mmCIF file of C-alpha atoms in Angstrom:
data_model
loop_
_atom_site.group_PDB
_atom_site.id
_atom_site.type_symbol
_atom_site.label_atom_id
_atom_site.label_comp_id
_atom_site.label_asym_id
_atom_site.label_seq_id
_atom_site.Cartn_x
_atom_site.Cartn_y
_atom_site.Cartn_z
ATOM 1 C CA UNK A 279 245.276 -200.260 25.703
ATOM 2 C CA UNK A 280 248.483 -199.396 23.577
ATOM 3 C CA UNK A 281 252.081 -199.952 24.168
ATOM 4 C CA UNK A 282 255.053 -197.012 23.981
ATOM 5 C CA UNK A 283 258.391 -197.917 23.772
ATOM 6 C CA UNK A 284 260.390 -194.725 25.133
ATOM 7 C CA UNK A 285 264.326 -194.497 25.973
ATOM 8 C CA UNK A 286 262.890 -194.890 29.645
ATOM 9 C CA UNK A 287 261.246 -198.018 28.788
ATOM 10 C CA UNK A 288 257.566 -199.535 27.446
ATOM 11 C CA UNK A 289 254.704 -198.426 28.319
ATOM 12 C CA UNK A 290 251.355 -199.356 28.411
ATOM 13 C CA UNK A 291 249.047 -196.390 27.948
ATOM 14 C CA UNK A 292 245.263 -195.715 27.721
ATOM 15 C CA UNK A 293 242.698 -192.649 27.090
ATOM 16 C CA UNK A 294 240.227 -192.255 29.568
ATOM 17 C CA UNK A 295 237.748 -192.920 30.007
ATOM 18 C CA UNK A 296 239.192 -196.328 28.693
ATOM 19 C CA UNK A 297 236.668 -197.849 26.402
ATOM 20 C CA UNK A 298 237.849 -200.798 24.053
ATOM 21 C CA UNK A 299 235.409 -199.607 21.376
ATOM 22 C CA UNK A 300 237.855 -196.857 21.363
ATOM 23 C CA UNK A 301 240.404 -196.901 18.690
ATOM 24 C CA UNK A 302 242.337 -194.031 19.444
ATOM 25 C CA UNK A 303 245.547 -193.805 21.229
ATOM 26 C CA UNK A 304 246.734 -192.084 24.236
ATOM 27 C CA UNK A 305 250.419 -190.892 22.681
ATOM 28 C CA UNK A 306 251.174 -189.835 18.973
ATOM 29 C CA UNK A 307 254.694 -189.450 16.707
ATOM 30 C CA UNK A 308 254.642 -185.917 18.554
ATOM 31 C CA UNK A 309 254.824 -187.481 21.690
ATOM 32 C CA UNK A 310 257.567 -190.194 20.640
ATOM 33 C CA UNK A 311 259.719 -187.554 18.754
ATOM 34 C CA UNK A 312 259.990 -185.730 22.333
ATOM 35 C CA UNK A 313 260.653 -188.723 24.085
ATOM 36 C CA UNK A 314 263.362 -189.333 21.603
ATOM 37 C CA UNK A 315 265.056 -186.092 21.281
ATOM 38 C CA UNK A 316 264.971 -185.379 25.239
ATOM 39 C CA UNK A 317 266.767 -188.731 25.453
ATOM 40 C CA UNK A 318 269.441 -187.940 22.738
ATOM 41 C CA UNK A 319 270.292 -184.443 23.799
ATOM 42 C CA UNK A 320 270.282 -185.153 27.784
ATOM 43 C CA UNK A 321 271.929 -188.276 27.994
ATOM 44 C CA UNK A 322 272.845 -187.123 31.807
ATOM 45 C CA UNK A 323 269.182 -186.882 32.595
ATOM 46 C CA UNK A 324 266.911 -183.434 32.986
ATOM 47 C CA UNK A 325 268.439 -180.894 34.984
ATOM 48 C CA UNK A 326 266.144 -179.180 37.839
ATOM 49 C CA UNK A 327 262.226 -179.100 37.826
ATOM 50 C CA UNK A 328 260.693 -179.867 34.706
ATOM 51 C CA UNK A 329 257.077 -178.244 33.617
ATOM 52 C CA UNK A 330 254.854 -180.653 31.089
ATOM 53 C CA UNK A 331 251.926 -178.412 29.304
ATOM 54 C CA UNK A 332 249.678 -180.463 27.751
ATOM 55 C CA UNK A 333 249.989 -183.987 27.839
ATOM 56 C CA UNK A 334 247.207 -185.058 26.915
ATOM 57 C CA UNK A 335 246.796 -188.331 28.584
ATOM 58 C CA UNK A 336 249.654 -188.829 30.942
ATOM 59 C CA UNK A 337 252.136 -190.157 28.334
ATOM 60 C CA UNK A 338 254.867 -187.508 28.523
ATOM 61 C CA UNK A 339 255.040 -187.448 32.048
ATOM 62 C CA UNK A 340 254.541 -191.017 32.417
ATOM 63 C CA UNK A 341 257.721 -191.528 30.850
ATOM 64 C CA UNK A 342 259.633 -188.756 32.550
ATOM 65 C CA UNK A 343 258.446 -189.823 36.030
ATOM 66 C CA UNK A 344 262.049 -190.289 37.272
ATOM 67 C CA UNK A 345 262.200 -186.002 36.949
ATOM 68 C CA UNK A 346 259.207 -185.751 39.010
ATOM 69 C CA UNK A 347 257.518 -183.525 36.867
ATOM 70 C CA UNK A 348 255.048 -181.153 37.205
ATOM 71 C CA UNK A 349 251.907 -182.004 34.728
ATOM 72 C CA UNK A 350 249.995 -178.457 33.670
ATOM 73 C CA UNK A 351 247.132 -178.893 32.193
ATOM 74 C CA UNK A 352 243.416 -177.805 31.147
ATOM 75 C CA UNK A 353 242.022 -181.388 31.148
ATOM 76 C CA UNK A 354 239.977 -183.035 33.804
ATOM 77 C CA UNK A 355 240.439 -185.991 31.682
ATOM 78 C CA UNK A 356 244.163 -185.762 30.959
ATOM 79 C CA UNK A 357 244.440 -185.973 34.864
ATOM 80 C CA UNK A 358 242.034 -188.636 35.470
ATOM 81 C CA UNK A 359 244.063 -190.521 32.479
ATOM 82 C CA UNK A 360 247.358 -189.451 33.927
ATOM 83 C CA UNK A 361 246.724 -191.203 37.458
ATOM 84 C CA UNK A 362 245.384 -194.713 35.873
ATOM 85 C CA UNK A 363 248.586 -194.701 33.449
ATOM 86 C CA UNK A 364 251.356 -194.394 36.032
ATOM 87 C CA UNK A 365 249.097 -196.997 38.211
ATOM 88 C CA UNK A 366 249.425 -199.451 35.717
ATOM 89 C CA UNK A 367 253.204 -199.102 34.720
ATOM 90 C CA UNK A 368 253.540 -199.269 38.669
ATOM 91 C CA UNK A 369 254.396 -195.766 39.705
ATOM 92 C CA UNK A 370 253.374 -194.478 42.497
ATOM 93 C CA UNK A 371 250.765 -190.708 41.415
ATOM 94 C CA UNK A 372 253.165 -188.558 43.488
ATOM 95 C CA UNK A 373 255.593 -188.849 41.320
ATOM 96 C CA UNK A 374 253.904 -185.943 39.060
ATOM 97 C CA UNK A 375 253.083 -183.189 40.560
ATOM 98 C CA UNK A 376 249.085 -182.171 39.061
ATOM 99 C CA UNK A 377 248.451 -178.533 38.200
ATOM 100 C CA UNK A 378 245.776 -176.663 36.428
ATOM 101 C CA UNK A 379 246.352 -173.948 33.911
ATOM 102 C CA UNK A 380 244.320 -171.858 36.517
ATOM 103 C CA UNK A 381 246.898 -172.650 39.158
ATOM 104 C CA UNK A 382 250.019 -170.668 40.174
ATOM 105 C CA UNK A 383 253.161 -172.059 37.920
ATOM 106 C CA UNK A 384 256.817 -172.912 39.414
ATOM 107 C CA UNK A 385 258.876 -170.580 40.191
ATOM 108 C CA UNK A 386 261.175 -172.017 38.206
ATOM 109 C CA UNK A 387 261.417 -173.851 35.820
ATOM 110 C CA UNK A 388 264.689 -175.417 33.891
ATOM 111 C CA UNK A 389 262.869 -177.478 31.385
ATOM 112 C CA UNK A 390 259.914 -176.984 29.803
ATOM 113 C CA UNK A 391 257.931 -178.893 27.440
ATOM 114 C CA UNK A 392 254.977 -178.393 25.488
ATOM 115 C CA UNK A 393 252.439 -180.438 23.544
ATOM 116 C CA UNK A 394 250.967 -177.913 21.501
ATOM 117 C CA UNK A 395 246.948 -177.509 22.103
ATOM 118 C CA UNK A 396 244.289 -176.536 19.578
ATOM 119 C CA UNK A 397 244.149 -173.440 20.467
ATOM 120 C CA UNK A 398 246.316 -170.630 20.004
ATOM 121 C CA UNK A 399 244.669 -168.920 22.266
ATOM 122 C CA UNK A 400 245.515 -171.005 25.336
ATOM 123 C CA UNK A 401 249.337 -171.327 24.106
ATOM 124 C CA UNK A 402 249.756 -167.544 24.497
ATOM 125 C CA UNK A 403 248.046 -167.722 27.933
ATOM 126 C CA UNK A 404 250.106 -170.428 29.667
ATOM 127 C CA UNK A 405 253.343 -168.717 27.681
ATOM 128 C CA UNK A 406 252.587 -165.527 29.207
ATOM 129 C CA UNK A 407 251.828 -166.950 32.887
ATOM 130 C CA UNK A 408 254.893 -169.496 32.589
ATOM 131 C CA UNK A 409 257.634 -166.628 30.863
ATOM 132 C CA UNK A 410 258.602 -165.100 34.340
ATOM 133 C CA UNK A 411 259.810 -168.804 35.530
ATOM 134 C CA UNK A 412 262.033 -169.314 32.669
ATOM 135 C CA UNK A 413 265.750 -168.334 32.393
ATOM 136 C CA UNK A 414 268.260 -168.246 30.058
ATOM 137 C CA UNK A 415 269.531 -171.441 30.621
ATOM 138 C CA UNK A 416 265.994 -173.207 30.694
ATOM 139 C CA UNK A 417 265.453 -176.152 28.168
ATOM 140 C CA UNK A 418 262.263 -175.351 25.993
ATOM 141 C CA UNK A 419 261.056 -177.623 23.630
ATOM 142 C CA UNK A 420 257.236 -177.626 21.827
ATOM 143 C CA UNK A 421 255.939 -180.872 20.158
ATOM 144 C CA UNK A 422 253.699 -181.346 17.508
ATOM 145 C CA UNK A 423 252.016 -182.462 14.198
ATOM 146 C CA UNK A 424 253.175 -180.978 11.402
ATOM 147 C CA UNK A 425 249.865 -179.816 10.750
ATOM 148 C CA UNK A 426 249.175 -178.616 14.531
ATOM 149 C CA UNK A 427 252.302 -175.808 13.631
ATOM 150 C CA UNK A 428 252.030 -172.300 12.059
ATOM 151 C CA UNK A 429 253.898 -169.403 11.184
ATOM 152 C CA UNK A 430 251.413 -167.767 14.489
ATOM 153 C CA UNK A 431 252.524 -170.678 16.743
ATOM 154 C CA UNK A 432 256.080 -169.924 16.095
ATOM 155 C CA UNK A 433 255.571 -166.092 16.143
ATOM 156 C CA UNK A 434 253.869 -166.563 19.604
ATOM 157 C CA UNK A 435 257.205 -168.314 20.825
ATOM 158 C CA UNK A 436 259.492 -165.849 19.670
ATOM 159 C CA UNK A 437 257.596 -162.537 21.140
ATOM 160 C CA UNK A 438 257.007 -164.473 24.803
ATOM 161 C CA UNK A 439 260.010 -166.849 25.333
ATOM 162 C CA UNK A 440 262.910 -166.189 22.672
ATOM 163 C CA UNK A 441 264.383 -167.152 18.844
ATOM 164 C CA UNK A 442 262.334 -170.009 17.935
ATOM 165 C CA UNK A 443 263.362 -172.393 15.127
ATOM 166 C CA UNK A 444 261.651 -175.896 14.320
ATOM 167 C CA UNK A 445 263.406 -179.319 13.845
ATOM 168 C CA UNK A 446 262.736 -181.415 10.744
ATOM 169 C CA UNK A 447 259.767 -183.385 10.351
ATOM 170 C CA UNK A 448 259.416 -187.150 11.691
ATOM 171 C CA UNK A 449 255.859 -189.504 11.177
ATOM 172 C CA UNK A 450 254.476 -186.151 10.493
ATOM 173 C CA UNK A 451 255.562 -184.826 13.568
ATOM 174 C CA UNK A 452 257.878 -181.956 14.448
ATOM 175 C CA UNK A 453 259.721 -179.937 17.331
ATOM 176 C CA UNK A 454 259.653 -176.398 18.490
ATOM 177 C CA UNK A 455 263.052 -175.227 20.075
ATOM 178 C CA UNK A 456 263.182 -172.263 21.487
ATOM 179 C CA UNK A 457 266.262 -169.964 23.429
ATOM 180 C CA UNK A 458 264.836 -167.886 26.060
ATOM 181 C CA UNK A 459 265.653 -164.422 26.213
ATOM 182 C CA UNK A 460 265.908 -162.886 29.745
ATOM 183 C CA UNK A 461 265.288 -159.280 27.929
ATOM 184 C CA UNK A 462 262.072 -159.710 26.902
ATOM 185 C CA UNK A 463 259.290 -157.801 28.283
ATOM 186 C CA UNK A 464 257.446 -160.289 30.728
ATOM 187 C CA UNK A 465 253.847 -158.781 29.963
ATOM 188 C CA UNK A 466 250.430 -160.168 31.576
ATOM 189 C CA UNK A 467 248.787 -162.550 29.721
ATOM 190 C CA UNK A 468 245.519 -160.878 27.360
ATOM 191 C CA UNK A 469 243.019 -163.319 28.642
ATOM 192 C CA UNK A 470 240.175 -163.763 29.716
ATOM 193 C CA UNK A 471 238.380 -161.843 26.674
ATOM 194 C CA UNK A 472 234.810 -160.340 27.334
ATOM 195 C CA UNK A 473 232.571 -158.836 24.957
ATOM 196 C CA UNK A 474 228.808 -157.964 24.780
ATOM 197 C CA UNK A 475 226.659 -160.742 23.251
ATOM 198 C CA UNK A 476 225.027 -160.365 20.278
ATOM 199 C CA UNK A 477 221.678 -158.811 19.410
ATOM 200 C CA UNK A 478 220.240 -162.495 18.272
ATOM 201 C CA UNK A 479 221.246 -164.376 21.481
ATOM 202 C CA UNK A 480 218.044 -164.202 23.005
ATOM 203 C CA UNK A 481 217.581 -163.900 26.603
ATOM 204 C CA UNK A 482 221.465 -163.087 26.830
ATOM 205 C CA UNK A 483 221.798 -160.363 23.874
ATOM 206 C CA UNK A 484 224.120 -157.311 25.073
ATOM 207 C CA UNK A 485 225.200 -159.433 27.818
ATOM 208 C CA UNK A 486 228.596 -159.870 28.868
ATOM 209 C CA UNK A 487 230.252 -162.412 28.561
ATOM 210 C CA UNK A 488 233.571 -163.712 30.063
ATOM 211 C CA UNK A 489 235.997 -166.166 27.557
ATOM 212 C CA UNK A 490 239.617 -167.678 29.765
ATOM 213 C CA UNK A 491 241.412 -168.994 26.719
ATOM 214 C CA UNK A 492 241.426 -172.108 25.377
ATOM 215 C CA UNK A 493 237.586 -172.225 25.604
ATOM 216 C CA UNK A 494 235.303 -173.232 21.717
ATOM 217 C CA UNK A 495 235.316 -169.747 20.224
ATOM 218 C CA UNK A 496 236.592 -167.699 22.443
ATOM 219 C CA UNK A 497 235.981 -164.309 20.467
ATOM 220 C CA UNK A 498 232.616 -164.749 19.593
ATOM 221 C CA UNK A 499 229.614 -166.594 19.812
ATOM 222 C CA UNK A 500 229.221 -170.078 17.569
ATOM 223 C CA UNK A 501 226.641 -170.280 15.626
ATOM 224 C CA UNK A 502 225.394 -173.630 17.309
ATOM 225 C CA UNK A 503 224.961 -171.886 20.535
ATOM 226 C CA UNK A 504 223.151 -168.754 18.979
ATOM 227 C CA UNK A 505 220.500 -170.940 17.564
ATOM 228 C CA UNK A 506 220.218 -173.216 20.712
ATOM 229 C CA UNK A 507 219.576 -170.462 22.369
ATOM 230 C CA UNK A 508 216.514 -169.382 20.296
ATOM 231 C CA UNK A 509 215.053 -172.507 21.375
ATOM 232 C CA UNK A 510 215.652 -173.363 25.000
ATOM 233 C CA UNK A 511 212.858 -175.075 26.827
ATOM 234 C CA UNK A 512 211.144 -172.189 29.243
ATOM 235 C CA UNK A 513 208.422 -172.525 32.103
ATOM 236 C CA UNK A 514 211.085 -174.461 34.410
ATOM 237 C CA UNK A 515 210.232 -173.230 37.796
ATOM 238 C CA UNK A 516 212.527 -174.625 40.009
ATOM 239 C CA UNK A 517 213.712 -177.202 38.271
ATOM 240 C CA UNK A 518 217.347 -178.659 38.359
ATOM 241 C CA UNK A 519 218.946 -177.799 35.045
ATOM 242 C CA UNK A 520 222.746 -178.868 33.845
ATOM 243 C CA UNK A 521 224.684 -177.170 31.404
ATOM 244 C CA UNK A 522 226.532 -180.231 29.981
ATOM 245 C CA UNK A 523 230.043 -179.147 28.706
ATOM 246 C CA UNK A 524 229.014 -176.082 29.787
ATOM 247 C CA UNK A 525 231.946 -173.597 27.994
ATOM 248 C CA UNK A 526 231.294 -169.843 29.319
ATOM 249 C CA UNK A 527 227.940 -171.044 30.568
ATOM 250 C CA UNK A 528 225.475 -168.933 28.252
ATOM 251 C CA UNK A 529 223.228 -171.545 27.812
ATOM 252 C CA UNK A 530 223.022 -172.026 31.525
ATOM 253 C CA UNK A 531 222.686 -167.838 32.034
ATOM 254 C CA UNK A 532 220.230 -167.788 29.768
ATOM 255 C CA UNK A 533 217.812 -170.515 31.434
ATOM 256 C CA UNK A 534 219.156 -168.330 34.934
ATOM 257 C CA UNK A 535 217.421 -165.177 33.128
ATOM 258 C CA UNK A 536 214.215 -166.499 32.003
ATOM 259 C CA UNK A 537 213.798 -168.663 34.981
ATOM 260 C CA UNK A 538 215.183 -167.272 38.202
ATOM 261 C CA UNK A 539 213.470 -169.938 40.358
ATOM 262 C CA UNK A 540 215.738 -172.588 38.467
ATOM 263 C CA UNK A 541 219.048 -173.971 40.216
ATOM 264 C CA UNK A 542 221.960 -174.808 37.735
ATOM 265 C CA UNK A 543 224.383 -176.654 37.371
ATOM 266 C CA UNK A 544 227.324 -176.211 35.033
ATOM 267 C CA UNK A 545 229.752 -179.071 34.071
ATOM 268 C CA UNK A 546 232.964 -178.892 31.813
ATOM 269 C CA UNK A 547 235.861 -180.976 31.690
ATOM 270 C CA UNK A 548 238.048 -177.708 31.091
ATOM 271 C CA UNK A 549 238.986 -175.781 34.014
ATOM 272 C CA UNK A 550 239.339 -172.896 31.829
ATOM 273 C CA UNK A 551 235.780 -173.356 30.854
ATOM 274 C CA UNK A 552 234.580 -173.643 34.147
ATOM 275 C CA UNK A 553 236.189 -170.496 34.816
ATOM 276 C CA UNK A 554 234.984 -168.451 32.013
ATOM 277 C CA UNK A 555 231.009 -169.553 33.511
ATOM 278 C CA UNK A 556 231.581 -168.648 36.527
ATOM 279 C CA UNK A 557 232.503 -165.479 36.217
ATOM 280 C CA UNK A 558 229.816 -164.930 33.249
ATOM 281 C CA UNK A 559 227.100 -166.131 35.605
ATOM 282 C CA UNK A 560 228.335 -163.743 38.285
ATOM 283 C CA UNK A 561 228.484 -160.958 36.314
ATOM 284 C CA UNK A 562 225.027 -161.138 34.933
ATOM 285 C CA UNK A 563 222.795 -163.379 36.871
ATOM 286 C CA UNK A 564 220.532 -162.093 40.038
ATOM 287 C CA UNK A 565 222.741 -162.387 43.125
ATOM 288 C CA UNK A 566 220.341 -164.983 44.696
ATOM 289 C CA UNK A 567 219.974 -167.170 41.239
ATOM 290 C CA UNK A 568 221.140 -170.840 42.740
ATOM 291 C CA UNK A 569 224.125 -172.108 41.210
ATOM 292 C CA UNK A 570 226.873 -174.844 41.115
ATOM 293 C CA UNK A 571 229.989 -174.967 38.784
ATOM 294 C CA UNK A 572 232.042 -178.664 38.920
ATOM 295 C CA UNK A 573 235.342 -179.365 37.067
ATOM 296 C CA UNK A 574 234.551 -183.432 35.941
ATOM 297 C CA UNK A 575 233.740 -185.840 33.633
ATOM 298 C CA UNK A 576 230.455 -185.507 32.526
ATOM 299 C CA UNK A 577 227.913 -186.358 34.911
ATOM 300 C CA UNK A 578 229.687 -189.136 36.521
ATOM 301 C CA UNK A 579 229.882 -187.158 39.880
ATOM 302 C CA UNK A 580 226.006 -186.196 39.601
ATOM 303 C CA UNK A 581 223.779 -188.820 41.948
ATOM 304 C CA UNK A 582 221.684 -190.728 39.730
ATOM 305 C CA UNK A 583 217.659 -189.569 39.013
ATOM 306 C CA UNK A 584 219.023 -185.929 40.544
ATOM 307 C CA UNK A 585 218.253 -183.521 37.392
ATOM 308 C CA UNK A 586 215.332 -182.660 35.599
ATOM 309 C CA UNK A 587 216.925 -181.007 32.017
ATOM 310 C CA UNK A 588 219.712 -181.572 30.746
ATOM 311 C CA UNK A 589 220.977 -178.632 27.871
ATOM 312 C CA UNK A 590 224.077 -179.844 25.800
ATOM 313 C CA UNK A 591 225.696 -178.737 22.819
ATOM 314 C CA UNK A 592 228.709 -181.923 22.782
ATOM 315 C CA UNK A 593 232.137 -182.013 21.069
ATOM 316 C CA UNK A 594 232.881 -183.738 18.334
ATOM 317 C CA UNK A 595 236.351 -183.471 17.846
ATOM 318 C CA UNK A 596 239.210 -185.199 20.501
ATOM 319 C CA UNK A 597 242.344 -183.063 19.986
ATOM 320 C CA UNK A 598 242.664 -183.231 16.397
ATOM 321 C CA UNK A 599 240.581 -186.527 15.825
ATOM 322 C CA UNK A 600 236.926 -186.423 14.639
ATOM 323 C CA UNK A 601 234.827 -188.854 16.920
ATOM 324 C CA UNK A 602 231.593 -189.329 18.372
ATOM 325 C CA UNK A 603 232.939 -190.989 21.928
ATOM 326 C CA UNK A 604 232.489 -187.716 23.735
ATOM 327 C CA UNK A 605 228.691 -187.107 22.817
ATOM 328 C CA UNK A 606 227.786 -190.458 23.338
ATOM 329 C CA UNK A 607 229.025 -190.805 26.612
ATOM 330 C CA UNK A 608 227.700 -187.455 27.706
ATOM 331 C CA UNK A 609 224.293 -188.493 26.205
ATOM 332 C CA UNK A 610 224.743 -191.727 28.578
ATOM 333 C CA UNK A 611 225.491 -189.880 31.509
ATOM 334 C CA UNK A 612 222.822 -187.866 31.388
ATOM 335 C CA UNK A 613 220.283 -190.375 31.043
ATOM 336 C CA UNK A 614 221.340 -191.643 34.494
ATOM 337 C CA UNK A 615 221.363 -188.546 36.219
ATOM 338 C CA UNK A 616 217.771 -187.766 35.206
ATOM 339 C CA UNK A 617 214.350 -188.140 36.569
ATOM 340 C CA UNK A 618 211.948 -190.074 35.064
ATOM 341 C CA UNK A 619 210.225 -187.454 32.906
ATOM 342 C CA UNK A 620 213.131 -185.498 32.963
ATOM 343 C CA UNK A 621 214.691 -184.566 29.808
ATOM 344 C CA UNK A 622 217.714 -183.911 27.557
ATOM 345 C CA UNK A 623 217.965 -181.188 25.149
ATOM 346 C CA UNK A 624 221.087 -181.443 22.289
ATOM 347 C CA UNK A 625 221.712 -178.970 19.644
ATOM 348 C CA UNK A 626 224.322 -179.944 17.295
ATOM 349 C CA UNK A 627 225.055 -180.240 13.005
ATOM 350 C CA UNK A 628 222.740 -181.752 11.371
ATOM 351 C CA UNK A 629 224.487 -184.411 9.856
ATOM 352 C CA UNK A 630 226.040 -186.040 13.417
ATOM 353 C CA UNK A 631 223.018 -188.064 13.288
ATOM 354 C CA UNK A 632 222.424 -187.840 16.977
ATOM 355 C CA UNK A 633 219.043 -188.616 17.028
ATOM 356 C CA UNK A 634 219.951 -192.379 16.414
ATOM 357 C CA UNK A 635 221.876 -192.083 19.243
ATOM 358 C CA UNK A 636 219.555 -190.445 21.089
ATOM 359 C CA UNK A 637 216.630 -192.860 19.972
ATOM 360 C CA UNK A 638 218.621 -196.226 20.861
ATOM 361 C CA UNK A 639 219.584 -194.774 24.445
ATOM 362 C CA UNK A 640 216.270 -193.034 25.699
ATOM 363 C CA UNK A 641 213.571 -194.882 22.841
ATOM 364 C CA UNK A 642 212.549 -191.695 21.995
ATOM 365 C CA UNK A 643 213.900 -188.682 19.847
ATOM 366 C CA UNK A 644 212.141 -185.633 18.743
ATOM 367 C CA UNK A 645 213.274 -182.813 16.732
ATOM 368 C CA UNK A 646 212.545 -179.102 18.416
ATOM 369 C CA UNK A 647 213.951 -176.871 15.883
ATOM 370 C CA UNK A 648 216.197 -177.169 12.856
ATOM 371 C CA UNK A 649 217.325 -175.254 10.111
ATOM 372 C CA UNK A 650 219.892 -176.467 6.981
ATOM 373 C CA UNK A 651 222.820 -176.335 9.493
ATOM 374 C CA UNK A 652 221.747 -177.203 12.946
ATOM 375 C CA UNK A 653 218.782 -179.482 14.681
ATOM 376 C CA UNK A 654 217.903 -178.915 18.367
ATOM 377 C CA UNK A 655 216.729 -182.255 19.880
ATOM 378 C CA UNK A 656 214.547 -183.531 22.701
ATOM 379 C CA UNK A 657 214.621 -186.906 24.620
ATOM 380 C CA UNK A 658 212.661 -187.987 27.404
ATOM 381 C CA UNK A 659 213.765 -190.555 29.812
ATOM 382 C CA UNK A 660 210.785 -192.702 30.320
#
């Protein structure tokens, strides 16, 4: 738990899930800097209905709950983080109104703010799917860290919204303002990408596959998945596999390929994600293939002693932080949601060190395949 002190008052703010082995925080100077500057330049208060891309875990639109805004975002998580903060600075949820990135935008919007994501990708695609509610005398502003902002990121705002400029920098943070121009072309947005998989994807090679944006390498397979697939587990019958933090699903297609009888399940906390593997599985799996696709966090929603494998290739990055919180929790999950004999397969670099993870949660570890970049581990749960 951390404390924000905003022109609208303190805070009290948490990730989530909310772990007090945790030491990361749920806002940032970015977030502050906004705060600050909305306060300073509106004195009067926001004008109309305000759009929040972004926030990562509630904080923006915590503060702003007055403006009832409307909360757009690719995060599960940053949802699920959203509702516990404005229950515990006593604000009642309906105050923010929850979209998805998949969902259909305002129709208008007079102020819009954005926390800038990782991805470039997933900037241009909300931009482009959020440009026809903007007019000219719409309030954008884009926060960041210094180090989150490129030439490209300011590039992108100028060809979709309008003239872009940046504010200087504060705590390492900085602002995007940006005019919107009414003349500008309101074109489609370029995603979802698809492209045929590569010749050493195994089961999947010349595939297609379908990438929303916003999802780990959307252009291209990563190399982690390439050699995970070389090594999946076959022989399943019809057992009940999950595709932990599934992305476009190819690990989950590929078990769907070389085991038909198999029934899957694939599991992101990124809508977009969950997206993109639906519509890859779809487009290449047999029409009867069994198949479920859940938005959530982890397997917290998956009945306990329900799965036989579990196939994950887990994060380790938060945002912009480096951290090991996501795997391990994903690893825990999973060893409640499987059978006894069931078991979990991780592919990830080699110097994560997951196998002491994996060794302290299931007492057992053992190492599939490796190579000088990636290992491909086993555990059984007993």
């Amino acid at each position: 738990m951390n404390r924000l002190t905003t022109p609208w008052g303190e805070l009290r703010l948490a990730r989530h899930p909310e772990d007090p082995r945790d030491p990361l925080r749920a806002w940032d100077a970015a977030d502050e800097y906004l705060l600050r500057h909305l306060a300073e330049e509106h004195p009067a208060g926001l004008p109309g209905t305000v759009a929040v891309v972004g926030d990562r875990w509630g904080a923006l639109v915590t503060a702003l709950a007055e403006y009832r805004p409307v909360q757009i975002t690719d995060s599960y998580l940053a949802h699920r983080a959203t509702r516990a903060n404005l229950a515990r600075n006593g604000v009642d949820e309906s105050a923010v109104q929850s979209l998805t990135t998949r969902d259909t935008p305002p129709e208008r919007i007079d102020v819009l703010l954005v926390r800038l994501p990782k991805s470039l990708a997933l900037l241009e695609d909300q931009l482009h799917r959020l440009a026809p509610a903007v007019h000219a005398g719409t309030v954008v502003v884009a926060t960041g860290m210094v180090k989150e902002i490129h030439t490209s990121t300011l590039k992108l705002f100028e060809r979709v919204i309008g003239p872009t400029r940046t504010s200087l920098a504060v705590k390492k943070a900085r602002l995007i303002l940006c005019t919107p121009d009414p003349a500008l072309p309101r074109t489609a947005s370029p995603w979802p990408h698809r492209y045929a998989l590569p010749g050493d994807a195994a089961t999947v090679a010349g595939r297609t596959v379908v990438n929303h944006a916003g999802i780990f390498c959307a252009d291209r397979l990563d190399i982690g998945t390439r050699f995970f697939l070389r090594h999946l587990p076959s022989g399943l019958g019809d057992a009940r596999v999950v595709d932990l933090g599934c992305g476009n699903g190819v690990v989950g297609l590929a078990v769907a390929l070389a085991d038909p009888g198999a029934e899957l399940l694939f599991v992101d906390e990124s809508y977009q994600a969950v997206a993109s593997a639906r519509e890859t599985f779809r487009a290449n799996a047999a029409p009867e293939t069994r198949a479920e696709f859940l938005v959530g966090d982890g397997l917290t929603d998956v009945p306990a002693e329900s799965v036989d494998l579990v196939l994950n290739n887990p994060p380790f990055h938060s945002h912009q932080a480096t951290t090991d919180m996501t795997a391990r929790r994903m690893f825990t999950g999973a060893r409640r949601a499987l059978r006894r004999g069931g078991e979990l397969w991780v592919v990830g670099n080699r110097h994560l060190g997951y196998h002491v993870t994996l060794r302290r949660l299931f007492g057992n570890c053992e190492v599939v395949a490796s190579d000088p970049k990636f290992v491909v581990l086993r555990a059984v749960k007993k």
